[in-house]
mmCIF file of C-alpha atoms in Angstrom:
data_model
loop_
_atom_site.group_PDB
_atom_site.id
_atom_site.type_symbol
_atom_site.label_atom_id
_atom_site.label_comp_id
_atom_site.label_asym_id
_atom_site.label_seq_id
_atom_site.Cartn_x
_atom_site.Cartn_y
_atom_site.Cartn_z
ATOM 1 C CA MET A 1 0.018 0.026 -0.005
ATOM 2 C CA ALA A 2 1.219 3.455 -0.814
ATOM 3 C CA THR A 3 2.070 6.090 1.545
ATOM 4 C CA ILE A 4 1.885 9.253 -0.551
ATOM 5 C CA ARG A 5 -1.190 11.416 0.094
ATOM 6 C CA VAL A 6 -2.593 13.087 -2.971
ATOM 7 C CA PRO A 7 -4.990 15.907 -2.159
ATOM 8 C CA ASP A 8 -8.669 15.480 -3.101
ATOM 9 C CA GLU A 9 -8.340 18.467 -5.293
ATOM 10 C CA VAL A 10 -5.186 18.678 -7.256
ATOM 11 C CA PRO A 11 -4.300 21.965 -9.115
ATOM 12 C CA SER A 12 -3.797 21.413 -12.893
ATOM 13 C CA PRO A 13 -0.123 20.801 -14.245
ATOM 14 C CA ALA A 14 0.157 24.211 -15.391
ATOM 15 C CA GLN A 15 -0.665 25.572 -12.050
ATOM 16 C CA ASP A 16 1.732 23.309 -10.394
ATOM 17 C CA SER A 17 4.516 24.269 -12.875
ATOM 18 C CA GLU A 18 3.786 28.020 -12.141
ATOM 19 C CA THR A 19 3.943 27.105 -8.218
ATOM 20 C CA LEU A 20 7.576 25.456 -9.053
ATOM 21 C CA ASN A 21 8.770 28.267 -11.339
ATOM 22 C CA LYS A 22 7.936 30.722 -8.567
ATOM 23 C CA ALA A 23 9.697 28.785 -6.056
ATOM 24 C CA PHE A 24 12.880 29.139 -8.172
ATOM 25 C CA ARG A 25 12.637 32.779 -8.557
ATOM 26 C CA GLY A 26 14.204 35.599 -6.627
ATOM 27 C CA TRP A 27 16.421 35.303 -3.368
ATOM 28 C CA GLY A 28 16.723 31.764 -2.361
ATOM 29 C CA THR A 29 14.488 29.029 -3.073
ATOM 30 C CA ASP A 30 11.061 28.144 -1.527
ATOM 31 C CA GLU A 31 11.766 24.482 -0.897
ATOM 32 C CA LYS A 32 8.608 24.061 1.086
ATOM 33 C CA ALA A 33 6.517 24.819 -1.937
ATOM 34 C CA ILE A 34 8.483 22.200 -3.860
ATOM 35 C CA ILE A 35 7.867 19.739 -1.129
ATOM 36 C CA ARG A 36 4.185 20.564 -0.879
ATOM 37 C CA VAL A 37 3.799 19.937 -4.792
ATOM 38 C CA LEU A 38 6.158 17.188 -5.801
ATOM 39 C CA GLY A 39 5.944 15.201 -2.776
ATOM 40 C CA LYS A 40 2.108 14.898 -2.892
ATOM 41 C CA ARG A 41 1.906 14.014 -6.725
ATOM 42 C CA ASN A 42 1.689 10.461 -8.078
ATOM 43 C CA GLU A 43 3.712 9.094 -10.941
ATOM 44 C CA GLY A 44 1.071 10.058 -13.547
ATOM 45 C CA GLN A 45 0.871 13.535 -12.156
ATOM 46 C CA ARG A 46 4.504 14.192 -11.723
ATOM 47 C CA LYS A 47 4.856 13.173 -15.582
ATOM 48 C CA ARG A 48 2.282 15.832 -16.717
ATOM 49 C CA ILE A 49 4.010 18.339 -14.505
ATOM 50 C CA ARG A 50 7.215 17.700 -16.262
ATOM 51 C CA GLU A 51 5.530 18.037 -19.609
ATOM 52 C CA SER A 52 3.715 21.226 -18.796
ATOM 53 C CA TYR A 53 6.858 22.733 -17.221
ATOM 54 C CA ARG A 54 8.855 22.262 -20.400
ATOM 55 C CA GLU A 55 5.854 23.466 -22.757
ATOM 56 C CA VAL A 56 5.393 26.615 -20.613
ATOM 57 C CA TYR A 57 8.839 27.506 -19.565
ATOM 58 C CA GLY A 58 11.074 25.817 -22.380
ATOM 59 C CA LYS A 59 13.086 24.241 -19.605
ATOM 60 C CA ASP A 60 13.667 20.813 -18.268
ATOM 61 C CA LEU A 61 12.190 20.742 -14.691
ATOM 62 C CA ILE A 62 14.810 18.168 -13.600
ATOM 63 C CA ASP A 63 17.527 20.773 -14.780
ATOM 64 C CA ASP A 64 15.978 23.591 -12.730
ATOM 65 C CA LEU A 65 15.676 21.262 -9.809
ATOM 66 C CA SER A 66 19.471 20.342 -10.099
ATOM 67 C CA SER A 67 20.465 23.888 -10.247
ATOM 68 C CA GLU A 68 18.120 25.227 -7.549
ATOM 69 C CA LEU A 69 18.660 22.471 -4.787
ATOM 70 C CA SER A 70 21.535 20.883 -3.165
ATOM 71 C CA GLY A 71 22.725 18.044 -1.013
ATOM 72 C CA ASP A 72 20.452 14.993 -0.005
ATOM 73 C CA PHE A 73 17.339 16.990 -0.408
ATOM 74 C CA LYS A 74 18.279 17.600 -4.207
ATOM 75 C CA LYS A 75 19.044 14.023 -4.740
ATOM 76 C CA ALA A 76 15.916 12.775 -3.178
ATOM 77 C CA VAL A 77 13.553 15.206 -5.070
ATOM 78 C CA ILE A 78 15.259 14.477 -8.457
ATOM 79 C CA LEU A 79 14.948 10.877 -7.834
ATOM 80 C CA TRP A 80 11.255 11.233 -7.166
ATOM 81 C CA THR A 81 10.667 13.546 -10.020
ATOM 82 C CA LYS A 82 11.989 11.363 -12.723
ATOM 83 C CA ASP A 83 10.291 8.878 -14.763
ATOM 84 C CA PRO A 84 10.580 5.549 -12.657
ATOM 85 C CA ALA A 85 11.987 3.499 -15.532
ATOM 86 C CA GLU A 86 14.511 6.039 -16.314
ATOM 87 C CA ARG A 87 15.209 6.503 -12.591
ATOM 88 C CA ASP A 88 16.072 2.684 -12.025
ATOM 89 C CA ALA A 89 18.164 2.516 -15.463
ATOM 90 C CA ARG A 90 20.435 5.260 -14.178
ATOM 91 C CA LEU A 91 20.710 3.536 -10.865
ATOM 92 C CA ALA A 92 21.624 0.327 -12.595
ATOM 93 C CA ASN A 93 24.026 2.177 -14.840
ATOM 94 C CA LYS A 94 25.863 4.047 -11.872
ATOM 95 C CA VAL A 95 26.458 0.547 -10.413
ATOM 96 C CA LEU A 96 27.763 -0.870 -13.522
ATOM 97 C CA ASN A 97 30.164 1.965 -14.225
ATOM 98 C CA GLU A 98 31.721 1.861 -10.752
ATOM 99 C CA LYS A 99 35.385 0.306 -11.188
ATOM 100 C CA LYS A 100 34.801 -1.779 -8.041
ATOM 101 C CA LYS A 101 31.527 -3.335 -7.993
ATOM 102 C CA THR A 102 30.951 -4.572 -4.612
ATOM 103 C CA ILE A 103 28.510 -7.064 -3.745
ATOM 104 C CA GLU A 104 26.554 -4.461 -1.765
ATOM 105 C CA LYS A 105 26.349 -2.384 -4.992
ATOM 106 C CA LEU A 106 25.300 -5.467 -7.087
ATOM 107 C CA LYS A 107 22.475 -5.812 -4.740
ATOM 108 C CA ILE A 108 20.813 -2.636 -5.862
ATOM 109 C CA ILE A 109 20.440 -4.291 -9.327
ATOM 110 C CA VAL A 110 18.813 -7.385 -8.001
ATOM 111 C CA GLU A 111 16.721 -5.213 -6.150
ATOM 112 C CA ILE A 112 15.415 -3.438 -9.225
ATOM 113 C CA PHE A 113 14.965 -6.736 -10.970
ATOM 114 C CA CYS A 114 13.159 -8.882 -8.301
ATOM 115 C CA THR A 115 10.769 -6.195 -6.585
ATOM 116 C CA SER A 116 9.558 -4.456 -9.812
ATOM 117 C CA SER A 117 6.574 -5.652 -12.020
ATOM 118 C CA PRO A 118 7.236 -7.335 -15.380
ATOM 119 C CA ASN A 119 6.116 -4.217 -17.256
ATOM 120 C CA HIS A 120 8.275 -2.050 -15.162
ATOM 121 C CA LEU A 121 11.381 -4.039 -15.712
ATOM 122 C CA VAL A 122 10.742 -4.055 -19.388
ATOM 123 C CA ALA A 123 10.297 -0.425 -19.311
ATOM 124 C CA VAL A 124 13.742 -0.021 -17.375
ATOM 125 C CA ARG A 125 15.368 -2.052 -20.247
ATOM 126 C CA LYS A 126 13.842 0.176 -22.775
ATOM 127 C CA ALA A 127 14.994 3.260 -20.867
ATOM 128 C CA TYR A 128 18.519 1.828 -20.609
ATOM 129 C CA CYS A 129 18.927 1.443 -24.196
ATOM 130 C CA SER A 130 17.686 4.815 -24.827
ATOM 131 C CA LEU A 131 19.904 6.542 -22.462
ATOM 132 C CA TYR A 132 23.086 4.493 -23.148
ATOM 133 C CA ASP A 133 25.201 2.838 -25.966
ATOM 134 C CA SER A 134 24.295 -0.806 -24.925
ATOM 135 C CA SER A 135 21.501 -2.910 -23.641
ATOM 136 C CA LEU A 136 21.214 -3.412 -19.843
ATOM 137 C CA GLU A 137 22.097 -7.132 -20.484
ATOM 138 C CA GLU A 138 24.840 -6.474 -22.526
ATOM 139 C CA HIS A 139 26.428 -4.057 -20.004
ATOM 140 C CA ILE A 140 26.053 -6.691 -17.249
ATOM 141 C CA ALA A 141 27.636 -9.440 -19.301
ATOM 142 C CA SER A 142 30.670 -7.279 -20.206
ATOM 143 C CA SER A 143 31.421 -5.625 -16.690
ATOM 144 C CA VAL A 144 30.242 -8.170 -14.019
ATOM 145 C CA PRO A 145 32.343 -11.200 -13.553
ATOM 146 C CA PHE A 146 30.903 -14.905 -14.235
ATOM 147 C CA PRO A 147 28.776 -16.357 -12.563
ATOM 148 C CA LEU A 148 27.246 -13.298 -11.114
ATOM 149 C CA ALA A 149 26.717 -12.049 -14.603
ATOM 150 C CA LYS A 150 24.904 -15.126 -15.608
ATOM 151 C CA LEU A 151 22.502 -14.710 -12.646
ATOM 152 C CA LEU A 152 21.926 -10.991 -13.179
ATOM 153 C CA VAL A 153 21.138 -11.294 -17.085
ATOM 154 C CA THR A 154 18.798 -14.160 -16.311
ATOM 155 C CA LEU A 155 16.989 -11.770 -13.920
ATOM 156 C CA ALA A 156 17.082 -8.784 -16.046
ATOM 157 C CA THR A 157 15.650 -10.532 -19.192
ATOM 158 C CA SER A 158 12.770 -12.247 -17.178
ATOM 159 C CA PHE A 159 9.356 -11.275 -17.865
ATOM 160 C CA ARG A 160 7.324 -13.121 -15.004
ATOM 161 C CA TYR A 161 3.700 -13.933 -15.227
ATOM 162 C CA ASP A 162 1.981 -11.497 -12.608
ATOM 163 C CA LYS A 163 -1.191 -13.479 -11.703
ATOM 164 C CA ASP A 164 -1.539 -15.441 -8.534
ATOM 165 C CA LYS A 165 -2.207 -18.810 -10.155
ATOM 166 C CA VAL A 166 0.205 -21.508 -8.831
ATOM 167 C CA ASP A 167 0.813 -25.148 -9.528
ATOM 168 C CA LYS A 168 1.631 -26.923 -6.162
ATOM 169 C CA GLU A 169 2.939 -30.047 -8.156
ATOM 170 C CA VAL A 170 5.365 -27.958 -10.114
ATOM 171 C CA ALA A 171 6.567 -26.161 -6.892
ATOM 172 C CA THR A 172 7.424 -29.597 -5.119
ATOM 173 C CA ILE A 173 9.293 -30.881 -8.199
ATOM 174 C CA GLU A 174 11.203 -27.528 -8.580
ATOM 175 C CA ALA A 175 11.851 -27.423 -4.889
ATOM 176 C CA GLY A 176 13.723 -30.857 -5.416
ATOM 177 C CA MET A 177 15.604 -29.450 -8.422
ATOM 178 C CA LEU A 178 16.945 -26.426 -6.102
ATOM 179 C CA HIS A 179 17.654 -28.997 -3.208
ATOM 180 C CA GLU A 180 19.680 -31.308 -5.668
ATOM 181 C CA ALA A 181 21.665 -28.339 -7.000
ATOM 182 C CA ILE A 182 22.688 -27.211 -3.492
ATOM 183 C CA ALA A 183 23.443 -30.782 -2.539
ATOM 184 C CA LYS A 184 25.911 -30.913 -5.489
ATOM 185 C CA LYS A 185 27.357 -27.310 -4.528
ATOM 186 C CA GLN A 186 25.975 -25.789 -7.809
ATOM 187 C CA LEU A 187 24.413 -22.675 -7.083
ATOM 188 C CA ASP A 188 24.939 -21.508 -10.667
ATOM 189 C CA HIS A 189 23.254 -24.570 -12.173
ATOM 190 C CA ASP A 190 20.962 -23.663 -15.125
ATOM 191 C CA HIS A 191 18.003 -25.120 -13.017
ATOM 192 C CA VAL A 192 18.619 -22.714 -10.151
ATOM 193 C CA LEU A 193 18.509 -19.774 -12.575
ATOM 194 C CA TYR A 194 15.833 -21.058 -14.834
ATOM 195 C CA ILE A 195 13.460 -21.235 -11.568
ATOM 196 C CA LEU A 196 14.409 -18.087 -9.922
ATOM 197 C CA GLY A 197 14.553 -16.205 -13.116
ATOM 198 C CA THR A 198 11.229 -17.121 -14.854
ATOM 199 C CA ARG A 199 8.659 -18.302 -12.428
ATOM 200 C CA SER A 200 6.044 -15.854 -11.115
ATOM 201 C CA ILE A 201 6.416 -14.466 -7.803
ATOM 202 C CA TYR A 202 3.436 -16.398 -6.561
ATOM 203 C CA GLN A 203 4.739 -19.567 -7.756
ATOM 204 C CA LEU A 204 8.341 -19.033 -6.284
ATOM 205 C CA ARG A 205 6.608 -18.323 -2.977
ATOM 206 C CA THR A 206 4.727 -21.545 -3.263
ATOM 207 C CA THR A 207 8.082 -23.410 -4.182
ATOM 208 C CA PHE A 208 9.859 -21.817 -1.187
ATOM 209 C CA VAL A 209 6.888 -23.380 1.107
ATOM 210 C CA ALA A 210 7.477 -26.609 -0.495
ATOM 211 C CA TYR A 211 11.110 -26.617 -0.206
ATOM 212 C CA LYS A 212 10.762 -26.163 3.624
ATOM 213 C CA GLN A 213 8.007 -28.931 3.989
ATOM 214 C CA SER A 214 10.436 -31.354 2.034
ATOM 215 C CA TYR A 215 13.718 -30.442 3.446
ATOM 216 C CA GLY A 216 13.164 -29.002 6.856
ATOM 217 C CA ASN A 217 15.216 -25.904 6.159
ATOM 218 C CA THR A 218 14.363 -22.717 4.311
ATOM 219 C CA LEU A 219 15.732 -22.317 1.113
ATOM 220 C CA ASP A 220 17.603 -19.269 2.290
ATOM 221 C CA LYS A 221 19.274 -21.067 5.049
ATOM 222 C CA ASP A 222 20.483 -23.904 2.681
ATOM 223 C CA VAL A 223 21.973 -21.595 0.186
ATOM 224 C CA ASP A 224 23.793 -19.735 2.964
ATOM 225 C CA GLY A 225 25.374 -23.201 4.077
ATOM 226 C CA CYS A 226 26.470 -24.009 0.446
ATOM 227 C CA PRO A 227 30.235 -24.001 -0.118
ATOM 228 C CA GLY A 228 31.448 -21.971 -3.197
ATOM 229 C CA ASP A 229 31.349 -18.569 -4.603
ATOM 230 C CA ALA A 230 30.493 -16.292 -1.519
ATOM 231 C CA ASP A 231 29.253 -13.485 -3.671
ATOM 232 C CA LEU A 232 27.113 -15.629 -5.542
ATOM 233 C CA ARG A 233 25.510 -17.029 -2.484
ATOM 234 C CA SER A 234 24.966 -13.579 -1.096
ATOM 235 C CA LEU A 235 23.165 -12.563 -4.391
ATOM 236 C CA LEU A 236 21.198 -15.567 -4.253
ATOM 237 C CA GLN A 237 19.933 -14.947 -0.852
ATOM 238 C CA MET A 238 19.024 -11.272 -1.808
ATOM 239 C CA VAL A 239 16.946 -12.677 -4.652
ATOM 240 C CA ILE A 240 15.059 -14.890 -2.187
ATOM 241 C CA LEU A 241 14.317 -12.322 0.099
ATOM 242 C CA CYS A 242 13.297 -9.862 -2.399
ATOM 243 C CA ILE A 243 10.983 -12.218 -4.067
ATOM 244 C CA GLU A 244 9.492 -13.792 -0.739
ATOM 245 C CA PHE A 245 9.492 -10.806 1.480
ATOM 246 C CA PRO A 246 10.113 -7.436 -0.350
ATOM 247 C CA GLU A 247 8.780 -5.472 2.633
ATOM 248 C CA LYS A 248 11.151 -6.951 4.878
ATOM 249 C CA HIS A 249 14.118 -6.245 2.528
ATOM 250 C CA PHE A 250 13.340 -2.703 2.233
ATOM 251 C CA ALA A 251 12.753 -2.223 6.098
ATOM 252 C CA LYS A 252 16.178 -3.793 6.432
ATOM 253 C CA VAL A 253 17.520 -1.286 3.849
ATOM 254 C CA VAL A 254 15.960 1.661 5.994
ATOM 255 C CA ARG A 255 17.400 0.296 9.168
ATOM 256 C CA ASP A 256 20.868 -0.398 7.790
ATOM 257 C CA SER A 257 21.008 3.123 6.384
ATOM 258 C CA ILE A 258 20.524 4.904 9.685
ATOM 259 C CA GLU A 259 22.068 2.616 12.120
ATOM 260 C CA GLY A 260 25.975 2.795 13.159
ATOM 261 C CA PHE A 261 28.216 5.662 12.383
ATOM 262 C CA GLY A 262 26.894 8.194 9.958
ATOM 263 C CA THR A 263 23.889 7.911 7.567
ATOM 264 C CA ASP A 264 23.718 6.122 4.197
ATOM 265 C CA GLU A 265 21.491 8.781 2.713
ATOM 266 C CA ASP A 266 21.651 7.314 -0.794
ATOM 267 C CA SER A 267 20.174 3.991 0.446
ATOM 268 C CA LEU A 268 17.528 5.794 2.712
ATOM 269 C CA THR A 269 16.453 7.710 -0.350
ATOM 270 C CA ARG A 270 16.123 4.640 -2.646
ATOM 271 C CA ALA A 271 14.154 2.875 -0.297
ATOM 272 C CA ILE A 272 11.612 5.509 0.253
ATOM 273 C CA VAL A 273 11.459 6.867 -3.254
ATOM 274 C CA MET A 274 11.152 3.460 -4.863
ATOM 275 C CA ARG A 275 8.430 2.063 -2.411
ATOM 276 C CA ALA A 276 6.249 5.138 -1.770
ATOM 277 C CA GLU A 277 3.790 4.273 -4.489
ATOM 278 C CA ILE A 278 4.031 0.729 -3.897
ATOM 279 C CA ASP A 279 4.056 -0.922 -0.586
ATOM 280 C CA LEU A 280 5.750 1.651 1.834
ATOM 281 C CA MET A 281 3.030 1.344 4.481
ATOM 282 C CA LYS A 282 3.749 -2.468 4.584
ATOM 283 C CA VAL A 283 7.521 -1.734 4.763
ATOM 284 C CA ARG A 284 6.626 0.775 7.763
ATOM 285 C CA GLY A 285 4.834 -2.219 9.314
ATOM 286 C CA GLU A 286 7.524 -4.580 8.891
ATOM 287 C CA TYR A 287 9.941 -2.160 10.107
ATOM 288 C CA PHE A 288 8.288 -2.004 13.556
ATOM 289 C CA ASN A 289 7.619 -5.750 13.718
ATOM 290 C CA MET A 290 11.253 -6.530 13.013
ATOM 291 C CA TYR A 291 12.835 -3.543 15.106
ATOM 292 C CA ASN A 292 10.142 -2.682 17.522
ATOM 293 C CA ALA A 293 10.346 0.808 16.690
ATOM 294 C CA SER A 294 8.671 3.478 14.490
ATOM 295 C CA MET A 295 10.340 3.926 10.934
ATOM 296 C CA ASP A 296 9.302 7.532 10.923
ATOM 297 C CA ASN A 297 10.621 8.360 14.333
ATOM 298 C CA ALA A 298 13.926 6.487 13.291
ATOM 299 C CA ILE A 299 14.186 8.827 10.256
ATOM 300 C CA ILE A 300 13.195 12.030 12.256
ATOM 301 C CA GLY A 301 16.022 11.151 14.787
ATOM 302 C CA ASP A 302 18.769 10.647 11.925
ATOM 303 C CA VAL A 303 18.142 13.024 9.197
ATOM 304 C CA SER A 304 17.223 16.965 9.179
ATOM 305 C CA GLY A 305 15.874 19.710 7.200
ATOM 306 C CA ASP A 306 14.138 19.879 3.976
ATOM 307 C CA TYR A 307 15.669 16.418 3.288
ATOM 308 C CA LYS A 308 13.789 15.095 6.338
ATOM 309 C CA ASP A 309 10.507 16.894 5.512
ATOM 310 C CA PHE A 310 10.585 15.575 1.929
ATOM 311 C CA LEU A 311 10.929 11.936 3.056
ATOM 312 C CA LEU A 312 8.347 12.375 5.713
ATOM 313 C CA THR A 313 6.173 13.731 3.246
ATOM 314 C CA LEU A 314 6.637 10.601 0.957
ATOM 315 C CA LEU A 315 5.810 8.609 3.951
ATOM 316 C CA GLY A 316 2.341 10.410 4.175
ATOM 317 C CA SER A 317 3.335 12.108 7.572
ATOM 318 C CA LYS A 318 2.302 15.678 8.361
ATOM 319 C CA ILE A 319 5.147 18.307 8.603
#
C-alpha cells in the first residue's frame, strides 16, 4: 500500500508548474513549495508536470531542480521526480560503471530486478537502451564477473507471469531441483537460474514453502550453508528475500542506512522513493515488527531539514 497523500483537489499541471517556477525565482528557493507540490503527486501527475513545465517555460524541470537545490534533499527530489523507469536505469548504470563493483552495490540491481513488476522491468530495459550505448544485459555481461553476470542477465531478461495462479505439483518438483543443485554445490546450475529467473513471484513463494516442507530448512538457509562462491551465495539470498518478503528487504535497507556511524542517505532515499507508491505502508509495518520501533521516528532522529521533511512527506506524515 502506498504512503503518499495526494490531495482530494489537485491543481492542474500548469498551476503546479507555475508554483514550482515561482519557487525558483528571487532570493533563495522556496523548498517548502517544492515539497508541497512534488511530494504529494503520483507518478502520472509528476509526468504531466514535467511536460507542462517544459511546454510553458521551455526548460527541463529536472535541470532547474538540479540548479536550485543541493545536498541529499536535491538527490531525493530529483530521484522522485524522474520517470521511474529512467530512475532505475540510471541507478543500474551507476553501479555498472563503478570500477569496483562490490556485492552491496550489485544488490541494488537485484533489488530492481526482483521487486519490480514485469512491465516496469521491460520499461527499465527500454530506458537503458535509450539512455546509453548498450542494452542493460550487454552492460552486465561485459562488466560483471561470471557467475554473477549469468544470474543478473537471467533476472534482467525475465518477464514473469504476474497473476496469483500457482501449481503446487510443479512447486514440489522444482523445490527438489533446487535442493539437488545445492547438494551438488552448484548454485549457478541452469535449473537454479531458470526457476528463480522465470517463475512468477506467487509460484516461487509456493516453491519456497514446498522446499521447507520437504527438506526442513528454508531455501535461504541451505543456500547460506552451501560452499562455493560467497558473492553468488549472497546475491542468491538477496534474490530469495526480495521475492519472498520485499517489505522485509526494504525495512532492512532503511534500518541499515540509519544504524551505526553516519547515515547512508543514498540507500535511505532509494528505499523511500522506490516504494512510496507501491508498498511503503507495509514496509513501515514490517520495520516495526522487525525492530520494535517506528520507522518515521527513526528517520526523524537521523536526518534533518528539508531532506527530512521531504522523506516524511513521501511517508504520508504531516510536517
